JSON list of C-alpha atoms in Angstrom, two decimals:
[
{"chain": "A", "resi": 6, "resn": "UNK", "atom": "CA", "xyz": [9.00, 16.66, -4.33]},
{"chain": "A", "resi": 7, "resn": "UNK", "atom": "CA", "xyz": [8.86, 13.17, -2.83]},
{"chain": "A", "resi": 8, "resn": "UNK", "atom": "CA", "xyz": [9.95, 10.09, -4.70]},
{"chain": "A", "resi": 9, "resn": "UNK", "atom": "CA", "xyz": [8.36, 6.77, -3.69]},
{"chain": "A", "resi": 10, "resn": "UNK", "atom": "CA", "xyz": [9.98, 3.45, -4.57]},
{"chain": "A", "resi": 11, "resn": "UNK", "atom": "CA", "xyz": [7.92, 0.30, -4.10]},
{"chain": "A", "resi": 12, "resn": "UNK", "atom": "CA", "xyz": [9.02, -3.29, -3.89]},
{"chain": "A", "resi": 13, "resn": "UNK", "atom": "CA", "xyz": [7.66, -6.69, -2.91]},
{"chain": "A", "resi": 14, "resn": "UNK", "atom": "CA", "xyz": [4.95, -7.49, -5.45]},
{"chain": "A", "resi": 15, "resn": "UNK", "atom": "CA", "xyz": [4.68, -10.77, -7.21]},
{"chain": "A", "resi": 16, "resn": "UNK", "atom": "CA", "xyz": [2.70, -13.94, -7.73]},
{"chain": "A", "resi": 17, "resn": "UNK", "atom": "CA", "xyz": [1.33, -15.84, -4.69]},
{"chain": "A", "resi": 18, "resn": "UNK", "atom": "CA", "xyz": [-1.15, -18.69, -4.20]},
{"chain": "A", "resi": 19, "resn": "UNK", "atom": "CA", "xyz": [-4.49, -18.10, -2.51]},
{"chain": "A", "resi": 20, "resn": "UNK", "atom": "CA", "xyz": [-4.03, -18.16, 1.26]},
{"chain": "A", "resi": 21, "resn": "UNK", "atom": "CA", "xyz": [-0.45, -17.03, 0.92]},
{"chain": "A", "resi": 22, "resn": "UNK", "atom": "CA", "xyz": [1.33, -13.95, 2.21]},
{"chain": "A", "resi": 23, "resn": "UNK", "atom": "CA", "xyz": [3.24, -11.07, 0.70]},
{"chain": "A", "resi": 24, "resn": "UNK", "atom": "CA", "xyz": [4.85, -7.92, 2.07]},
{"chain": "A", "resi": 25, "resn": "UNK", "atom": "CA", "xyz": [5.05, -4.66, 0.15]},
{"chain": "A", "resi": 26, "resn": "UNK", "atom": "CA", "xyz": [7.50, -1.89, 1.01]},
{"chain": "A", "resi": 27, "resn": "UNK", "atom": "CA", "xyz": [7.62, 1.71, -0.10]},
{"chain": "A", "resi": 28, "resn": "UNK", "atom": "CA", "xyz": [10.53, 4.01, 0.65]},
{"chain": "A", "resi": 29, "resn": "UNK", "atom": "CA", "xyz": [10.12, 7.75, 0.45]},
{"chain": "A", "resi": 30, "resn": "UNK", "atom": "CA", "xyz": [12.87, 10.19, -0.36]},
{"chain": "A", "resi": 31, "resn": "UNK", "atom": "CA", "xyz": [11.97, 12.42, 2.67]},
{"chain": "A", "resi": 32, "resn": "UNK", "atom": "CA", "xyz": [9.58, 12.53, 5.57]},
{"chain": "A", "resi": 33, "resn": "UNK", "atom": "CA", "xyz": [5.90, 12.94, 4.93]},
{"chain": "A", "resi": 34, "resn": "UNK", "atom": "CA", "xyz": [2.65, 13.09, 6.90]},
{"chain": "A", "resi": 35, "resn": "UNK", "atom": "CA", "xyz": [0.42, 10.10, 5.99]},
{"chain": "A", "resi": 36, "resn": "UNK", "atom": "CA", "xyz": [1.45, 7.12, 3.94]},
{"chain": "A", "resi": 37, "resn": "UNK", "atom": "CA", "xyz": [-0.61, 4.29, 2.55]},
{"chain": "A", "resi": 38, "resn": "UNK", "atom": "CA", "xyz": [-1.53, 1.90, -0.16]},
{"chain": "A", "resi": 39, "resn": "UNK", "atom": "CA", "xyz": [-4.17, 1.99, -2.86]},
{"chain": "A", "resi": 40, "resn": "UNK", "atom": "CA", "xyz": [-4.87, -0.67, -5.43]},
{"chain": "A", "resi": 41, "resn": "UNK", "atom": "CA", "xyz": [-6.43, -0.86, -8.84]},
{"chain": "A", "resi": 42, "resn": "UNK", "atom": "CA", "xyz": [-7.75, -4.01, -10.44]},
{"chain": "A", "resi": 43, "resn": "UNK", "atom": "CA", "xyz": [-8.41, -4.28, -14.18]},
{"chain": "A", "resi": 44, "resn": "UNK", "atom": "CA", "xyz": [-11.60, -2.43, -15.13]},
{"chain": "A", "resi": 45, "resn": "UNK", "atom": "CA", "xyz": [-12.06, -1.01, -11.67]},
{"chain": "A", "resi": 46, "resn": "UNK", "atom": "CA", "xyz": [-11.34, 2.34, -9.93]},
{"chain": "A", "resi": 47, "resn": "UNK", "atom": "CA", "xyz": [-8.37, 2.83, -7.70]},
{"chain": "A", "resi": 48, "resn": "UNK", "atom": "CA", "xyz": [-9.38, 2.13, -4.09]},
{"chain": "A", "resi": 49, "resn": "UNK", "atom": "CA", "xyz": [-7.90, 2.72, -0.69]},
{"chain": "A", "resi": 50, "resn": "UNK", "atom": "CA", "xyz": [-6.35, -0.33, 0.95]},
{"chain": "A", "resi": 51, "resn": "UNK", "atom": "CA", "xyz": [-4.79, 1.10, 4.10]},
{"chain": "A", "resi": 52, "resn": "UNK", "atom": "CA", "xyz": [-3.32, 4.32, 5.39]},
{"chain": "A", "resi": 53, "resn": "UNK", "atom": "CA", "xyz": [-1.17, 5.24, 8.38]},
{"chain": "A", "resi": 54, "resn": "UNK", "atom": "CA", "xyz": [-0.43, 8.68, 9.83]},
{"chain": "A", "resi": 55, "resn": "UNK", "atom": "CA", "xyz": [2.94, 9.82, 11.13]},
{"chain": "A", "resi": 56, "resn": "UNK", "atom": "CA", "xyz": [1.55, 9.21, 14.62]},
{"chain": "A", "resi": 57, "resn": "UNK", "atom": "CA", "xyz": [0.66, 5.60, 13.84]},
{"chain": "A", "resi": 58, "resn": "UNK", "atom": "CA", "xyz": [-3.10, 5.86, 13.42]},
{"chain": "A", "resi": 59, "resn": "UNK", "atom": "CA", "xyz": [-4.38, 3.42, 10.80]},
{"chain": "A", "resi": 60, "resn": "UNK", "atom": "CA", "xyz": [-7.40, 2.96, 8.60]},
{"chain": "A", "resi": 61, "resn": "UNK", "atom": "CA", "xyz": [-8.27, -0.09, 6.46]},
{"chain": "A", "resi": 62, "resn": "UNK", "atom": "CA", "xyz": [-10.71, -0.94, 3.74]},
{"chain": "A", "resi": 63, "resn": "UNK", "atom": "CA", "xyz": [-13.34, -3.34, 5.06]},
{"chain": "A", "resi": 64, "resn": "UNK", "atom": "CA", "xyz": [-12.27, -5.93, 2.50]},
{"chain": "A", "resi": 65, "resn": "UNK", "atom": "CA", "xyz": [-8.78, -6.26, 4.03]},
{"chain": "A", "resi": 66, "resn": "UNK", "atom": "CA", "xyz": [-9.46, -5.81, 7.74]},
{"chain": "A", "resi": 67, "resn": "UNK", "atom": "CA", "xyz": [-8.03, -8.68, 9.71]},
{"chain": "A", "resi": 68, "resn": "UNK", "atom": "CA", "xyz": [-5.83, -9.82, 6.85]},
{"chain": "A", "resi": 69, "resn": "UNK", "atom": "CA", "xyz": [-3.59, -6.87, 6.01]},
{"chain": "A", "resi": 70, "resn": "UNK", "atom": "CA", "xyz": [-1.43, -4.86, 8.38]},
{"chain": "A", "resi": 71, "resn": "UNK", "atom": "CA", "xyz": [0.09, -1.49, 7.56]},
{"chain": "A", "resi": 72, "resn": "UNK", "atom": "CA", "xyz": [3.12, -0.17, 9.46]},
{"chain": "A", "resi": 73, "resn": "UNK", "atom": "CA", "xyz": [5.82, 2.46, 8.96]},
{"chain": "A", "resi": 74, "resn": "UNK", "atom": "CA", "xyz": [9.34, 3.26, 9.98]},
{"chain": "A", "resi": 75, "resn": "UNK", "atom": "CA", "xyz": [9.51, 7.06, 10.26]},
{"chain": "A", "resi": 76, "resn": "UNK", "atom": "CA", "xyz": [13.28, 7.00, 10.56]},
{"chain": "A", "resi": 77, "resn": "UNK", "atom": "CA", "xyz": [13.48, 5.31, 7.13]},
{"chain": "A", "resi": 78, "resn": "UNK", "atom": "CA", "xyz": [10.47, 7.15, 5.60]},
{"chain": "A", "resi": 79, "resn": "UNK", "atom": "CA", "xyz": [9.19, 3.66, 4.73]},
{"chain": "A", "resi": 80, "resn": "UNK", "atom": "CA", "xyz": [5.74, 2.12, 4.84]},
{"chain": "A", "resi": 81, "resn": "UNK", "atom": "CA", "xyz": [5.00, -1.60, 4.78]},
{"chain": "A", "resi": 82, "resn": "UNK", "atom": "CA", "xyz": [1.92, -3.63, 3.96]},
{"chain": "A", "resi": 83, "resn": "UNK", "atom": "CA", "xyz": [1.87, -7.15, 5.28]},
{"chain": "A", "resi": 84, "resn": "UNK", "atom": "CA", "xyz": [-0.78, -9.11, 3.36]},
{"chain": "A", "resi": 85, "resn": "UNK", "atom": "CA", "xyz": [-1.96, -12.46, 4.73]},
{"chain": "A", "resi": 86, "resn": "UNK", "atom": "CA", "xyz": [-4.66, -14.88, 3.65]},
{"chain": "A", "resi": 87, "resn": "UNK", "atom": "CA", "xyz": [-4.56, -13.47, 0.15]},
{"chain": "A", "resi": 88, "resn": "UNK", "atom": "CA", "xyz": [-7.51, -14.00, -2.12]},
{"chain": "A", "resi": 89, "resn": "UNK", "atom": "CA", "xyz": [-7.79, -13.91, -5.93]},
{"chain": "A", "resi": 90, "resn": "UNK", "atom": "CA", "xyz": [-9.82, -10.69, -5.56]},
{"chain": "A", "resi": 91, "resn": "UNK", "atom": "CA", "xyz": [-6.75, -9.03, -4.04]},
{"chain": "A", "resi": 92, "resn": "UNK", "atom": "CA", "xyz": [-5.13, -9.20, -7.45]},
{"chain": "A", "resi": 93, "resn": "UNK", "atom": "CA", "xyz": [-4.34, -5.63, -8.53]},
{"chain": "A", "resi": 94, "resn": "UNK", "atom": "CA", "xyz": [-1.63, -3.06, -9.12]},
{"chain": "A", "resi": 95, "resn": "UNK", "atom": "CA", "xyz": [-0.78, -1.67, -5.66]},
{"chain": "A", "resi": 96, "resn": "UNK", "atom": "CA", "xyz": [0.27, 1.96, -5.43]},
{"chain": "A", "resi": 97, "resn": "UNK", "atom": "CA", "xyz": [2.13, 3.60, -2.59]},
{"chain": "A", "resi": 98, "resn": "UNK", "atom": "CA", "xyz": [0.72, 6.92, -1.52]},
{"chain": "A", "resi": 99, "resn": "UNK", "atom": "CA", "xyz": [2.17, 9.74, 0.56]},
{"chain": "A", "resi": 100, "resn": "UNK", "atom": "CA", "xyz": [0.77, 13.00, 1.74]},
{"chain": "A", "resi": 101, "resn": "UNK", "atom": "CA", "xyz": [3.37, 15.73, 2.16]},
{"chain": "A", "resi": 102, "resn": "UNK", "atom": "CA", "xyz": [3.24, 18.25, 4.99]},
{"chain": "A", "resi": 103, "resn": "UNK", "atom": "CA", "xyz": [2.15, 20.84, 2.42]},
{"chain": "A", "resi": 104, "resn": "UNK", "atom": "CA", "xyz": [-0.87, 18.66, 1.58]},
{"chain": "A", "resi": 105, "resn": "UNK", "atom": "CA", "xyz": [0.55, 17.58, -1.79]},
{"chain": "A", "resi": 106, "resn": "UNK", "atom": "CA", "xyz": [-0.08, 13.97, -2.73]},
{"chain": "A", "resi": 107, "resn": "UNK", "atom": "CA", "xyz": [2.58, 11.69, -4.18]},
{"chain": "A", "resi": 108, "resn": "UNK", "atom": "CA", "xyz": [2.31, 8.31, -5.82]},
{"chain": "A", "resi": 109, "resn": "UNK", "atom": "CA", "xyz": [4.62, 5.38, -6.48]},
{"chain": "A", "resi": 110, "resn": "UNK", "atom": "CA", "xyz": [4.88, 3.71, -9.87]},
{"chain": "A", "resi": 111, "resn": "UNK", "atom": "CA", "xyz": [2.83, 0.70, -8.74]},
{"chain": "A", "resi": 112, "resn": "UNK", "atom": "CA", "xyz": [3.65, -2.93, -8.13]},
{"chain": "A", "resi": 113, "resn": "UNK", "atom": "CA", "xyz": [1.68, -5.92, -9.42]},
{"chain": "A", "resi": 114, "resn": "UNK", "atom": "CA", "xyz": [0.23, -8.40, -6.94]},
{"chain": "A", "resi": 115, "resn": "UNK", "atom": "CA", "xyz": [-1.31, -11.52, -8.49]},
{"chain": "A", "resi": 116, "resn": "UNK", "atom": "CA", "xyz": [-3.09, -14.11, -6.38]},
{"chain": "A", "resi": 117, "resn": "UNK", "atom": "CA", "xyz": [-3.61, -17.26, -8.36]},
{"chain": "A", "resi": 118, "resn": "UNK", "atom": "CA", "xyz": [-3.10, -21.02, -8.19]}
]
C-alpha cells in the first residue's frame, strides 16, 4: 500500500503560478497528476517515470512542468500562466511496481480574478 499526501493547491489569479507537491510513503514506478473539473471526467495532466521520462496533456504543454525527487518519493507540478480553465481538483497518481494504482485525496486549484 502506498499513501500519497498532496499539498500546494489554492486560489490564484489568471496568469499566476502555483506548485503542487505529492509525497509518497514508499518508492513507486510512475507518478503524475490528473485533474477533474466540475461536470467533467478526470483527465491526465502530466506523468513522469522513475527514469525521468515525461508526458503532458496538450492543454498544459509549455505551461506546466512535472518533476520528481526519487530520494523523497515526491512528485511536483509547477504550473505557470494559469488559466480559468485549469480550475479543477488535482489528484496525485502513483503506479506501484506491482502495477497497482494509487491516488491522493485531491487538492483544489482555482484560477479566478
